Amino acid sequence: MQLRPALAALAAAAVVLVIAPAGQVAAREAASSPEAGTFLRQTRAEVRVDAFFRAYRQAVLGRGEQSPEQVRARYLTPELDTRLDAWAARNGADPVFRAQNVPSGWSSRYEGSGAGHTTVVVTEKWGSGATHDVWFAVRSADLVIGDLKDPPA
C-alpha cells in the first residue's frame, strides 16, 4: 500500500515542525492551519507574522484563548506594543488591522532582510474586495516583531 509511506512521511514532517528550535510556536501554529502547505515555502519571519496575525484576529473576534493584549505581549516588543496603544488612541481604530473592523482574510509575503530584521508585508483582505498592506519588521535573532506600520510612501 502506498498510503502507509505517505502517512509516515507526514508524521515525520509534523515532528520536525514541532521540535524546530527557532520559532517553534509559530511553526506549530502554521502547521495546524488550513494553509499548512504554504508553510514549507515561507520564511521563518513570515511564519511568525502569520501566526501573530492569526492569533490576534482570533482574539479580537473573541475566538481565541488569549485577549488581544496578551497576543500582542507574546509576539511584539514592549516598545511596539506601547506605540500601538498610542496609535489606537490617536486614530480610533485597531492598531494592528489599521481599521475599525476585522479583515476577512489576509496573505503575507517576504519583502526583504537587512540590519538584523526581516520585513514581511501582510495584505489584509476586506469583504468589499478592498485590500490594505501592513508592513512588519521582525528581528532575525529571536523572531520578535519590533515594528508595524503602513506602507512606505
Coordinates of C-alpha atoms in Angstrom, one line a residue:
M1 CA 0.0 0.0 0.0
Q2 CA 1.3 3.4 -0.8
L3 CA -0.8 5.2 1.8
R4 CA 1.4 3.9 4.6
P5 CA 4.6 5.5 3.4
A6 CA 2.8 8.8 2.8
L7 CA 1.4 8.8 6.3
A8 CA 4.8 8.0 7.7
A9 CA 6.4 10.9 5.8
L10 CA 3.6 13.3 7.0
A11 CA 4.1 12.2 10.6
A12 CA 7.9 12.8 10.3
A13 CA 7.3 16.3 8.9
A14 CA 4.9 17.1 11.8
V15 CA 7.6 16.0 14.3
V16 CA 10.2 18.2 12.6
L17 CA 7.9 21.2 12.7
V18 CA 7.0 20.7 16.4
I19 CA 10.7 20.4 17.5
A20 CA 12.1 23.2 15.4
P21 CA 14.3 25.2 17.7
A22 CA 13.6 28.7 16.4
G23 CA 10.0 29.9 16.1
Q24 CA 8.6 26.6 17.3
V25 CA 5.3 28.2 18.4
A26 CA 4.8 29.8 15.0
A27 CA 5.8 26.6 13.3
R28 CA 3.2 24.6 15.3
E29 CA 0.5 27.2 14.7
A30 CA 1.3 27.4 11.0
A31 CA 1.4 23.6 10.6
S32 CA -2.1 23.3 12.1
S33 CA -3.6 25.9 9.8
P34 CA -5.5 25.1 6.6
E35 CA -2.7 26.7 4.7
A36 CA -0.1 24.3 6.1
G37 CA 1.2 23.6 2.6
T38 CA 2.4 27.2 2.2
F39 CA 4.3 26.9 5.4
L40 CA 7.1 25.0 3.7
R41 CA 7.7 27.8 1.3
Q42 CA 7.6 30.6 3.9
T43 CA 10.5 32.2 5.7
R44 CA 10.6 31.9 9.5
A45 CA 9.7 35.6 9.8
E46 CA 6.6 35.1 7.5
V47 CA 5.5 32.2 9.6
R48 CA 5.9 34.2 12.8
V49 CA 3.9 37.2 11.4
D50 CA 1.2 34.9 10.1
A51 CA 1.0 33.2 13.5
F52 CA 0.7 36.5 15.2
F53 CA -1.9 37.9 12.8
R54 CA -4.0 34.7 13.1
A55 CA -3.9 34.6 16.9
Y56 CA -4.6 38.4 17.1
R57 CA -7.5 38.2 14.7
Q58 CA -9.0 35.2 16.7
A59 CA -8.5 37.1 19.9
V60 CA -10.2 40.3 18.6
L61 CA -13.1 38.1 17.3
G62 CA -13.4 36.5 20.8
R63 CA -12.5 33.1 19.5
G64 CA -9.0 32.7 20.9
E65 CA -7.8 31.6 24.3
Q66 CA -6.0 34.9 24.9
S67 CA -7.0 38.5 24.8
P68 CA -5.7 40.8 22.0
E69 CA -3.4 42.4 24.6
Q70 CA -2.0 39.0 25.6
V71 CA -1.3 38.1 22.0
R72 CA 0.4 41.4 21.4
A73 CA 2.6 40.9 24.5
R74 CA 3.6 37.4 23.3
Y75 CA 4.7 38.4 19.8
L76 CA 5.7 42.1 19.9
T77 CA 8.4 44.2 21.7
P78 CA 7.1 46.2 24.6
E79 CA 8.1 49.4 22.8
L80 CA 6.0 48.5 19.7
D81 CA 3.1 47.5 21.9
T82 CA 3.2 50.9 23.6
R83 CA 3.4 52.7 20.2
L84 CA 0.4 50.7 19.0
D85 CA -1.7 51.8 22.0
A86 CA -0.8 55.5 21.2
W87 CA -1.7 54.9 17.5
A88 CA -5.1 53.4 18.5
A89 CA -5.8 56.4 20.8
R90 CA -5.0 58.9 18.0
N91 CA -6.8 57.1 15.2
G92 CA -9.8 55.5 16.9
A93 CA -9.1 52.2 15.2
D94 CA -7.4 48.8 15.8
P95 CA -3.7 49.5 15.6
V96 CA -2.8 46.1 14.1
F97 CA -5.5 46.0 11.5
R98 CA -5.3 49.8 10.9
A99 CA -9.1 49.8 10.7
Q100 CA -12.2 49.8 12.8
N101 CA -13.2 46.3 11.8
V102 CA -11.6 42.9 11.3
P103 CA -10.3 41.8 7.9
S104 CA -12.0 38.8 6.3
G105 CA -8.7 37.3 5.3
W106 CA -5.0 38.0 4.6
S107 CA -1.8 36.9 2.9
S108 CA 1.8 37.6 3.8
R109 CA 4.9 37.9 1.7
Y110 CA 8.6 38.3 2.3
E111 CA 9.8 41.8 1.4
G112 CA 13.5 41.8 2.3
S113 CA 16.1 41.5 5.1
G114 CA 18.9 43.6 6.4
A115 CA 20.3 45.2 9.6
G116 CA 19.1 42.2 11.7
H117 CA 15.5 42.5 10.6
T118 CA 13.2 40.8 8.1
T119 CA 10.3 42.8 6.5
V120 CA 7.1 40.9 6.0
V121 CA 4.1 42.5 4.3
V122 CA 0.6 41.4 5.3
T123 CA -2.1 42.2 2.8
E124 CA -5.4 42.4 4.6
K125 CA -8.5 41.5 2.6
W126 CA -11.8 43.1 3.3
G127 CA -15.4 41.9 2.5
S128 CA -15.7 44.7 0.0
G129 CA -12.8 43.3 -2.0
A130 CA -10.5 46.1 -0.9
T131 CA -7.0 45.3 0.4
H132 CA -4.6 47.1 2.7
D133 CA -0.9 46.4 3.3
V134 CA 0.7 46.5 6.7
W135 CA 4.5 46.2 7.0
F136 CA 6.0 44.2 9.8
A137 CA 9.7 44.2 10.9
V138 CA 10.8 41.0 12.6
R139 CA 14.1 40.8 14.5
S140 CA 16.1 38.0 12.9
A141 CA 17.7 36.9 16.1
D142 CA 14.6 36.0 18.0
L143 CA 11.6 36.5 15.6
V144 CA 10.0 39.1 17.8
I145 CA 8.0 41.7 15.9
G146 CA 9.7 45.1 16.5
D147 CA 7.7 47.4 14.1
L148 CA 4.4 47.5 12.3
K149 CA 3.4 50.4 10.0
D150 CA 1.5 51.4 6.9
P151 CA 3.3 51.0 3.6
P152 CA 6.1 53.5 2.9
A153 CA 5.0 56.5 0.8

